[in-house]
Amino acid sequence: MKDTFLSVGEKHGGIVDILGVPIHRLTRSELLQLLRERVEAGLATWLVTANAELVVRAGDDPMVAAALRKADILVADGAGVVWAARTLAGVELERLPGVEIGEELVRWAAEAGLTVYFLGAEPGVAEAAVERLRRRYPGLVTAGCRHGYFTPEEEEDILEDIKEAAPDILLVALGAPRQELWLAQHQRELGVPVAVGVGGSFDVWAGRVKRAPAWMGDLGLEWLFRLLIQPRRAGRMLALPRFVRQVLRRKCLRRCGRNWQGK
Ligand code: UDP
């Protein structure tokens, strides 16, 4: 575990363990303030917004777990992780979805004159996302756009392009856990002040994919909306009942252990 990860946990509300993945207890404003401070101090920061699917993947795949251990900040992306924190530790986490944090970063960059590099999604999507984002945040300056369907041979060129462009913020939309594996491998050499994996956000910003209405998000039903509009996600969604089972089993084991010890 990185020092940065632990010091962020110590300074801000602590860390809650979700099936072996530690999540920071940060509010949205604390997270954004922290990212601002770290950029001003010239500290490279990799932020992961973890959802239930990523937590299950980390439990299944040691490579994903090892990648997450290199992150500087981990927050709860979805309602599943928020529910698990409440169920396992009686702790309330704020839901900080990558798509919203990514957009907050874009807004901040546009206001503060920082540059943003967009890596990921299908060809043309990053550019379309930038075009639409710029209507909302006219000051947005991009350091570059690259699609996410590159071959291993093309990767070196992308890394060079990012290094040369030296963006203040790098948004990586390769989907989870590919973006986490990619950032774990390259974030240090890129030295970008803020790097964050934002999943399917470019598709949302480009207007190609709709987000669930706020009421569904509040009820923790964003997954259902995504399943309805993207039925091809059905296989991946099997992770969700597994997540619920694992959380309930963990809670049950803890309770049984406490009863056994007479506490
Ligand atoms: N993607 C990519 N390269 C790949 C696979 C996926 O750039 O090799 C993009 C894909 O086009 C989409 C995003 O990664 O824009 C993944 O979106 P999804 O909604 O599946 O991600 P999640 O938010 O669930 O991680």
mmCIF file of N, CA and C in Angstrom, residues 18-125:
data_model
loop_
_atom_site.group_PDB
_atom_site.id
_atom_site.type_symbol
_atom_site.label_atom_id
_atom_site.label_comp_id
_atom_site.label_asym_id
_atom_site.label_seq_id
_atom_site.Cartn_x
_atom_site.Cartn_y
_atom_site.Cartn_z
ATOM 1 N N ILE A 18 -13.683 -2.915 1.906
ATOM 2 C CA ILE A 18 -14.797 -3.556 1.201
ATOM 3 C C ILE A 18 -14.240 -4.817 0.542
ATOM 4 N N LEU A 19 -14.429 -5.952 1.170
ATOM 5 C CA LEU A 19 -13.978 -7.249 0.653
ATOM 6 C C LEU A 19 -12.507 -7.201 0.224
ATOM 7 N N GLY A 20 -11.687 -6.564 1.045
ATOM 8 C CA GLY A 20 -10.255 -6.534 0.759
ATOM 9 C C GLY A 20 -9.817 -5.322 -0.049
ATOM 10 N N VAL A 21 -10.760 -4.522 -0.521
ATOM 11 C CA VAL A 21 -10.383 -3.295 -1.244
ATOM 12 C C VAL A 21 -10.643 -2.107 -0.315
ATOM 13 N N PRO A 22 -9.584 -1.384 0.073
ATOM 14 C CA PRO A 22 -9.778 -0.254 0.986
ATOM 15 C C PRO A 22 -10.288 0.972 0.237
ATOM 16 N N ILE A 23 -11.299 1.609 0.812
ATOM 17 C CA ILE A 23 -11.919 2.775 0.164
ATOM 18 C C ILE A 23 -11.821 3.971 1.108
ATOM 19 N N HIS A 24 -11.386 5.113 0.558
ATOM 20 C CA HIS A 24 -11.302 6.326 1.371
ATOM 21 C C HIS A 24 -12.690 6.888 1.669
ATOM 22 N N ARG A 25 -12.831 7.420 2.899
ATOM 23 C CA ARG A 25 -14.099 8.061 3.276
ATOM 24 C C ARG A 25 -13.994 9.546 2.981
ATOM 25 N N LEU A 26 -14.084 9.897 1.731
ATOM 26 C CA LEU A 26 -13.966 11.304 1.336
ATOM 27 C C LEU A 26 -15.307 11.786 0.799
ATOM 28 N N THR A 27 -15.649 13.028 1.105
ATOM 29 C CA THR A 27 -16.818 13.611 0.463
ATOM 30 C C THR A 27 -16.364 14.169 -0.892
ATOM 31 N N ARG A 28 -17.344 14.536 -1.708
ATOM 32 C CA ARG A 28 -17.005 15.093 -3.025
ATOM 33 C C ARG A 28 -16.137 16.339 -2.896
ATOM 34 N N SER A 29 -16.528 17.239 -1.983
ATOM 35 C CA SER A 29 -15.758 18.482 -1.884
ATOM 36 C C SER A 29 -14.363 18.205 -1.318
ATOM 37 N N GLU A 30 -14.259 17.269 -0.382
ATOM 38 C CA GLU A 30 -12.924 16.934 0.151
ATOM 39 C C GLU A 30 -12.040 16.351 -0.953
ATOM 40 N N LEU A 31 -12.632 15.473 -1.769
ATOM 41 C CA LEU A 31 -11.849 14.850 -2.842
ATOM 42 C C LEU A 31 -11.346 15.904 -3.831
ATOM 43 N N LEU A 32 -12.253 16.804 -4.243
ATOM 44 C CA LEU A 32 -11.855 17.800 -5.245
ATOM 45 C C LEU A 32 -10.812 18.763 -4.664
ATOM 46 N N GLN A 33 -11.001 19.124 -3.400
ATOM 47 C CA GLN A 33 -10.036 20.002 -2.737
ATOM 48 C C GLN A 33 -8.659 19.323 -2.662
ATOM 49 N N LEU A 34 -8.685 18.043 -2.305
ATOM 50 C CA LEU A 34 -7.441 17.277 -2.185
ATOM 51 C C LEU A 34 -6.719 17.202 -3.538
ATOM 52 N N LEU A 35 -7.487 16.963 -4.597
ATOM 53 C CA LEU A 35 -6.863 16.879 -5.930
ATOM 54 C C LEU A 35 -6.255 18.225 -6.310
ATOM 55 N N ARG A 36 -6.971 19.308 -5.990
ATOM 56 C CA ARG A 36 -6.440 20.656 -6.281
ATOM 57 C C ARG A 36 -5.121 20.874 -5.547
ATOM 58 N N GLU A 37 -5.130 20.533 -4.260
ATOM 59 C CA GLU A 37 -3.916 20.745 -3.454
ATOM 60 C C GLU A 37 -2.751 19.932 -4.005
ATOM 61 N N ARG A 38 -3.047 18.711 -4.416
ATOM 62 C CA ARG A 38 -1.961 17.850 -4.893
ATOM 63 C C ARG A 38 -1.412 18.354 -6.235
ATOM 64 N N VAL A 39 -2.291 18.882 -7.078
ATOM 65 C CA VAL A 39 -1.806 19.454 -8.345
ATOM 66 C C VAL A 39 -0.927 20.660 -8.046
ATOM 67 N N GLU A 40 -1.407 21.523 -7.138
ATOM 68 C CA GLU A 40 -0.617 22.725 -6.814
ATOM 69 C C GLU A 40 0.733 22.359 -6.209
ATOM 70 N N ALA A 41 0.753 21.257 -5.446
ATOM 71 C CA ALA A 41 2.007 20.840 -4.805
ATOM 72 C C ALA A 41 2.871 19.999 -5.756
ATOM 73 N N GLY A 42 2.369 19.767 -6.959
ATOM 74 C CA GLY A 42 3.141 18.998 -7.949
ATOM 75 C C GLY A 42 3.236 17.512 -7.613
ATOM 76 N N LEU A 43 2.235 16.987 -6.901
ATOM 77 C CA LEU A 43 2.249 15.568 -6.533
ATOM 78 C C LEU A 43 1.384 14.771 -7.503
ATOM 79 N N ALA A 44 1.966 13.756 -8.134
ATOM 80 C CA ALA A 44 1.212 12.936 -9.078
ATOM 81 C C ALA A 44 0.210 12.076 -8.307
ATOM 82 N N THR A 45 -1.015 12.048 -8.787
ATOM 83 C CA THR A 45 -2.084 11.357 -8.066
ATOM 84 C C THR A 45 -2.893 10.487 -9.022
ATOM 85 N N TRP A 46 -3.037 9.226 -8.653
ATOM 86 C CA TRP A 46 -3.898 8.337 -9.426
ATOM 87 C C TRP A 46 -5.124 8.028 -8.574
ATOM 88 N N LEU A 47 -6.283 8.416 -9.116
ATOM 89 C CA LEU A 47 -7.557 8.208 -8.423
ATOM 90 C C LEU A 47 -8.312 7.052 -9.068
ATOM 91 N N VAL A 48 -8.810 6.134 -8.226
ATOM 92 C CA VAL A 48 -9.669 5.042 -8.710
ATOM 93 C C VAL A 48 -11.057 5.238 -8.132
ATOM 94 N N THR A 49 -12.080 5.213 -8.982
ATOM 95 C CA THR A 49 -13.451 5.191 -8.474
ATOM 96 C C THR A 49 -13.924 3.745 -8.637
ATOM 97 N N ALA A 50 -14.083 3.072 -7.493
ATOM 98 C CA ALA A 50 -14.321 1.617 -7.529
ATOM 99 C C ALA A 50 -15.806 1.295 -7.404
ATOM 100 N N ASN A 51 -16.299 0.440 -8.305
ATOM 101 C CA ASN A 51 -17.672 -0.037 -8.153
ATOM 102 C C ASN A 51 -17.642 -1.513 -7.739
ATOM 103 N N ALA A 52 -18.838 -2.076 -7.528
ATOM 104 C CA ALA A 52 -18.937 -3.453 -7.025
ATOM 105 C C ALA A 52 -18.232 -4.436 -7.968
ATOM 106 N N GLU A 53 -18.383 -4.176 -9.274
ATOM 107 C CA GLU A 53 -17.789 -5.081 -10.266
ATOM 108 C C GLU A 53 -16.264 -5.115 -10.122
ATOM 109 N N LEU A 54 -15.674 -3.940 -9.904
ATOM 110 C CA LEU A 54 -14.215 -3.873 -9.775
ATOM 111 C C LEU A 54 -13.755 -4.577 -8.487
ATOM 112 N N VAL A 55 -14.535 -4.432 -7.418
ATOM 113 C CA VAL A 55 -14.169 -5.091 -6.150
ATOM 114 C C VAL A 55 -14.193 -6.612 -6.338
ATOM 115 N N VAL A 56 -15.212 -7.120 -7.043
ATOM 116 C CA VAL A 56 -15.288 -8.568 -7.288
ATOM 117 C C VAL A 56 -14.107 -9.010 -8.157
ATOM 118 N N ARG A 57 -13.776 -8.197 -9.162
ATOM 119 C CA ARG A 57 -12.631 -8.541 -10.025
ATOM 120 C C ARG A 57 -11.335 -8.597 -9.224
ATOM 121 N N ALA A 58 -11.184 -7.660 -8.279
ATOM 122 C CA ALA A 58 -9.966 -7.637 -7.458
ATOM 123 C C ALA A 58 -9.874 -8.904 -6.605
ATOM 124 N N GLY A 59 -11.048 -9.417 -6.182
ATOM 125 C CA GLY A 59 -11.060 -10.652 -5.395
ATOM 126 C C GLY A 59 -10.732 -11.867 -6.244
ATOM 127 N N ASP A 60 -11.094 -11.802 -7.530
ATOM 128 C CA ASP A 60 -10.886 -12.942 -8.434
ATOM 129 C C ASP A 60 -9.489 -12.958 -9.037
ATOM 130 N N ASP A 61 -8.942 -11.747 -9.252
ATOM 131 C CA ASP A 61 -7.736 -11.637 -10.067
ATOM 132 C C ASP A 61 -6.638 -10.884 -9.300
ATOM 133 N N PRO A 62 -5.602 -11.588 -8.870
ATOM 134 C CA PRO A 62 -4.540 -10.935 -8.088
ATOM 135 C C PRO A 62 -3.864 -9.786 -8.836
ATOM 136 N N MET A 63 -3.879 -9.836 -10.172
ATOM 137 C CA MET A 63 -3.266 -8.728 -10.941
ATOM 138 C C MET A 63 -4.061 -7.435 -10.732
ATOM 139 N N VAL A 64 -5.379 -7.569 -10.691
ATOM 140 C CA VAL A 64 -6.219 -6.382 -10.484
ATOM 141 C C VAL A 64 -6.025 -5.873 -9.051
ATOM 142 N N ALA A 65 -5.991 -6.810 -8.083
ATOM 143 C CA ALA A 65 -5.778 -6.401 -6.683
ATOM 144 C C ALA A 65 -4.435 -5.686 -6.550
ATOM 145 N N ALA A 66 -3.401 -6.229 -7.189
ATOM 146 C CA ALA A 66 -2.065 -5.613 -7.108
ATOM 147 C C ALA A 66 -2.075 -4.237 -7.757
ATOM 148 N N ALA A 67 -2.806 -4.096 -8.859
ATOM 149 C CA ALA A 67 -2.893 -2.792 -9.537
ATOM 150 C C ALA A 67 -3.536 -1.775 -8.597
ATOM 151 N N LEU A 68 -4.626 -2.158 -7.939
ATOM 152 C CA LEU A 68 -5.334 -1.208 -7.070
ATOM 153 C C LEU A 68 -4.470 -0.769 -5.890
ATOM 154 N N ARG A 69 -3.552 -1.642 -5.479
ATOM 155 C CA ARG A 69 -2.672 -1.272 -4.358
ATOM 156 C C ARG A 69 -1.745 -0.123 -4.726
ATOM 157 N N LYS A 70 -1.590 0.142 -6.021
ATOM 158 C CA LYS A 70 -0.712 1.253 -6.431
ATOM 159 C C LYS A 70 -1.466 2.585 -6.503
ATOM 160 N N ALA A 71 -2.790 2.553 -6.329
ATOM 161 C CA ALA A 71 -3.575 3.793 -6.450
ATOM 162 C C ALA A 71 -3.297 4.705 -5.253
ATOM 163 N N ASP A 72 -3.414 6.017 -5.490
ATOM 164 C CA ASP A 72 -3.218 6.979 -4.405
ATOM 165 C C ASP A 72 -4.503 7.218 -3.633
ATOM 166 N N ILE A 73 -5.613 7.257 -4.357
ATOM 167 C CA ILE A 73 -6.911 7.491 -3.711
ATOM 168 C C ILE A 73 -7.920 6.526 -4.333
ATOM 169 N N LEU A 74 -8.710 5.867 -3.487
ATOM 170 C CA LEU A 74 -9.812 5.020 -3.970
ATOM 171 C C LEU A 74 -11.102 5.515 -3.345
ATOM 172 N N VAL A 75 -12.117 5.747 -4.167
ATOM 173 C CA VAL A 75 -13.406 6.174 -3.614
ATOM 174 C C VAL A 75 -14.511 5.275 -4.176
ATOM 175 N N ALA A 76 -15.707 5.429 -3.599
ATOM 176 C CA ALA A 76 -16.838 4.579 -3.991
ATOM 177 C C ALA A 76 -17.507 5.151 -5.237
ATOM 178 N N ASP A 77 -17.484 4.378 -6.326
ATOM 179 C CA ASP A 77 -18.095 4.842 -7.573
ATOM 180 C C ASP A 77 -19.600 4.642 -7.561
ATOM 181 N N GLY A 78 -20.038 3.533 -6.941
ATOM 182 C CA GLY A 78 -21.448 3.180 -7.124
ATOM 183 C C GLY A 78 -22.173 2.855 -5.834
ATOM 184 N N ALA A 79 -23.497 2.665 -5.991
ATOM 185 C CA ALA A 79 -24.362 2.401 -4.840
ATOM 186 C C ALA A 79 -23.997 1.089 -4.148
ATOM 187 N N GLY A 80 -23.460 0.118 -4.889
ATOM 188 C CA GLY A 80 -23.114 -1.181 -4.315
ATOM 189 C C GLY A 80 -22.049 -1.034 -3.234
ATOM 190 N N VAL A 81 -21.027 -0.253 -3.520
ATOM 191 C CA VAL A 81 -19.930 -0.063 -2.555
ATOM 192 C C VAL A 81 -20.429 0.747 -1.354
ATOM 193 N N VAL A 82 -21.311 1.722 -1.610
ATOM 194 C CA VAL A 82 -21.885 2.519 -0.519
ATOM 195 C C VAL A 82 -22.694 1.601 0.408
ATOM 196 N N TRP A 83 -23.511 0.721 -0.192
ATOM 197 C CA TRP A 83 -24.314 -0.226 0.600
ATOM 198 C C TRP A 83 -23.403 -1.169 1.397
ATOM 199 N N ALA A 84 -22.338 -1.640 0.778
ATOM 200 C CA ALA A 84 -21.437 -2.572 1.452
ATOM 201 C C ALA A 84 -20.764 -1.904 2.654
ATOM 202 N N ALA A 85 -20.381 -0.628 2.509
ATOM 203 C CA ALA A 85 -19.731 0.079 3.618
ATOM 204 C C ALA A 85 -20.699 0.208 4.790
ATOM 205 N N ARG A 86 -21.965 0.470 4.473
ATOM 206 C CA ARG A 86 -22.991 0.606 5.514
ATOM 207 C C ARG A 86 -23.217 -0.749 6.188
ATOM 208 N N THR A 87 -23.295 -1.797 5.365
ATOM 209 C CA THR A 87 -23.609 -3.135 5.879
ATOM 210 C C THR A 87 -22.458 -3.705 6.700
ATOM 211 N N LEU A 88 -21.233 -3.507 6.208
ATOM 212 C CA LEU A 88 -20.083 -4.148 6.863
ATOM 213 C C LEU A 88 -19.521 -3.325 8.012
ATOM 214 N N ALA A 89 -19.584 -1.989 7.872
ATOM 215 C CA ALA A 89 -18.871 -1.161 8.861
ATOM 216 C C ALA A 89 -19.751 -0.082 9.468
ATOM 217 N N GLY A 90 -21.018 -0.018 9.065
ATOM 218 C CA GLY A 90 -21.903 1.030 9.592
ATOM 219 C C GLY A 90 -21.421 2.419 9.202
ATOM 220 N N VAL A 91 -20.756 2.496 8.047
ATOM 221 C CA VAL A 91 -20.149 3.757 7.621
ATOM 222 C C VAL A 91 -20.883 4.287 6.383
ATOM 223 N N GLU A 92 -21.164 5.605 6.377
ATOM 224 C CA GLU A 92 -21.804 6.219 5.203
ATOM 225 C C GLU A 92 -20.747 6.779 4.269
ATOM 226 N N LEU A 93 -20.714 6.295 3.051
ATOM 227 C CA LEU A 93 -19.789 6.845 2.049
ATOM 228 C C LEU A 93 -20.602 7.689 1.076
ATOM 229 N N GLU A 94 -19.950 8.685 0.482
ATOM 230 C CA GLU A 94 -20.617 9.439 -0.575
ATOM 231 C C GLU A 94 -20.334 8.751 -1.906
ATOM 232 N N ARG A 95 -21.364 8.658 -2.741
ATOM 233 C CA ARG A 95 -21.174 8.040 -4.051
ATOM 234 C C ARG A 95 -20.462 9.056 -4.961
ATOM 235 N N LEU A 96 -19.300 8.652 -5.486
ATOM 236 C CA LEU A 96 -18.504 9.566 -6.306
ATOM 237 C C LEU A 96 -18.214 8.908 -7.661
ATOM 238 N N PRO A 97 -19.224 8.862 -8.542
ATOM 239 C CA PRO A 97 -19.039 8.156 -9.821
ATOM 240 C C PRO A 97 -17.966 8.811 -10.690
ATOM 241 N N GLY A 98 -17.194 7.973 -11.377
ATOM 242 C CA GLY A 98 -16.121 8.471 -12.245
ATOM 243 C C GLY A 98 -16.625 9.495 -13.250
ATOM 244 N N VAL A 99 -17.828 9.279 -13.773
ATOM 245 C CA VAL A 99 -18.352 10.183 -14.798
ATOM 246 C C VAL A 99 -18.584 11.581 -14.202
ATOM 247 N N GLU A 100 -18.966 11.637 -12.934
ATOM 248 C CA GLU A 100 -19.205 12.953 -12.303
ATOM 249 C C GLU A 100 -17.896 13.600 -11.865
ATOM 250 N N ILE A 101 -17.009 12.790 -11.296
ATOM 251 C CA ILE A 101 -15.720 13.351 -10.866
ATOM 252 C C ILE A 101 -14.927 13.806 -12.100
ATOM 253 N N GLY A 102 -14.987 12.994 -13.158
ATOM 254 C CA GLY A 102 -14.309 13.377 -14.411
ATOM 255 C C GLY A 102 -14.811 14.721 -14.905
ATOM 256 N N GLU A 103 -16.146 14.900 -14.856
ATOM 257 C CA GLU A 103 -16.700 16.167 -15.349
ATOM 258 C C GLU A 103 -16.334 17.339 -14.427
ATOM 259 N N GLU A 104 -16.296 17.069 -13.126
ATOM 260 C CA GLU A 104 -15.863 18.127 -12.183
ATOM 261 C C GLU A 104 -14.423 18.536 -12.509
ATOM 262 N N LEU A 105 -13.591 17.558 -12.840
ATOM 263 C CA LEU A 105 -12.193 17.859 -13.160
ATOM 264 C C LEU A 105 -12.106 18.690 -14.440
ATOM 265 N N VAL A 106 -12.951 18.343 -15.414
ATOM 266 C CA VAL A 106 -12.973 19.107 -16.672
ATOM 267 C C VAL A 106 -13.389 20.548 -16.386
ATOM 268 N N ARG A 107 -14.422 20.706 -15.542
ATOM 269 C CA ARG A 107 -14.911 22.057 -15.211
ATOM 270 C C ARG A 107 -13.803 22.869 -14.534
ATOM 271 N N TRP A 108 -13.148 22.215 -13.577
ATOM 272 C CA TRP A 108 -12.064 22.884 -12.847
ATOM 273 C C TRP A 108 -10.933 23.260 -13.812
ATOM 274 N N ALA A 109 -10.565 22.308 -14.690
ATOM 275 C CA ALA A 109 -9.486 22.568 -15.651
ATOM 276 C C ALA A 109 -9.836 23.773 -16.523
ATOM 277 N N ALA A 110 -11.096 23.818 -16.994
ATOM 278 C CA ALA A 110 -11.515 24.918 -17.874
ATOM 279 C C ALA A 110 -11.422 26.259 -17.139
ATOM 280 N N GLU A 111 -11.780 26.242 -15.863
ATOM 281 C CA GLU A 111 -11.742 27.500 -15.089
ATOM 282 C C GLU A 111 -10.323 27.918 -14.738
ATOM 283 N N ALA A 112 -9.497 26.911 -14.440
ATOM 284 C CA ALA A 112 -8.155 27.214 -13.909
ATOM 285 C C ALA A 112 -7.078 27.252 -14.992
ATOM 286 N N GLY A 113 -7.479 27.002 -16.255
ATOM 287 C CA GLY A 113 -6.499 27.032 -17.337
ATOM 288 C C GLY A 113 -5.577 25.815 -17.336
ATOM 289 N N LEU A 114 -6.089 24.676 -16.834
ATOM 290 C CA LEU A 114 -5.300 23.435 -16.859
ATOM 291 C C LEU A 114 -5.672 22.647 -18.117
ATOM 292 N N THR A 115 -4.763 21.757 -18.536
ATOM 293 C CA THR A 115 -5.041 21.000 -19.763
ATOM 294 C C THR A 115 -5.451 19.561 -19.430
ATOM 295 N N VAL A 116 -6.274 18.991 -20.321
ATOM 296 C CA VAL A 116 -6.800 17.639 -20.097
ATOM 297 C C VAL A 116 -6.500 16.774 -21.325
ATOM 298 N N TYR A 117 -6.023 15.559 -21.065
ATOM 299 C CA TYR A 117 -5.790 14.584 -22.131
ATOM 300 C C TYR A 117 -6.879 13.518 -22.025
ATOM 301 N N PHE A 118 -7.502 13.191 -23.162
ATOM 302 C CA PHE A 118 -8.582 12.202 -23.186
ATOM 303 C C PHE A 118 -8.087 10.950 -23.909
ATOM 304 N N LEU A 119 -7.953 9.844 -23.170
ATOM 305 C CA LEU A 119 -7.529 8.580 -23.784
ATOM 306 C C LEU A 119 -8.628 7.531 -23.592
ATOM 307 N N GLY A 120 -9.140 7.012 -24.725
ATOM 308 C CA GLY A 120 -10.081 5.901 -24.610
ATOM 309 C C GLY A 120 -11.316 6.058 -25.480
ATOM 310 N N ALA A 121 -12.164 5.041 -25.443
ATOM 311 C CA ALA A 121 -13.417 4.928 -26.213
ATOM 312 C C ALA A 121 -13.103 4.699 -27.702
ATOM 313 N N GLU A 122 -14.173 4.550 -28.470
ATOM 314 C CA GLU A 122 -13.994 4.238 -29.894
ATOM 315 C C GLU A 122 -13.488 5.477 -30.653
ATOM 316 N N PRO A 123 -12.881 5.254 -31.837
ATOM 317 C CA PRO A 123 -12.350 6.401 -32.587
ATOM 318 C C PRO A 123 -13.418 7.484 -32.770
ATOM 319 N N GLY A 124 -13.029 8.713 -32.517
ATOM 320 C CA GLY A 124 -13.927 9.863 -32.722
ATOM 321 C C GLY A 124 -14.750 10.228 -31.490
ATOM 322 N N VAL A 125 -14.884 9.299 -30.540
ATOM 323 C CA VAL A 125 -15.758 9.563 -29.383
ATOM 324 C C VAL A 125 -15.140 10.605 -28.450
#
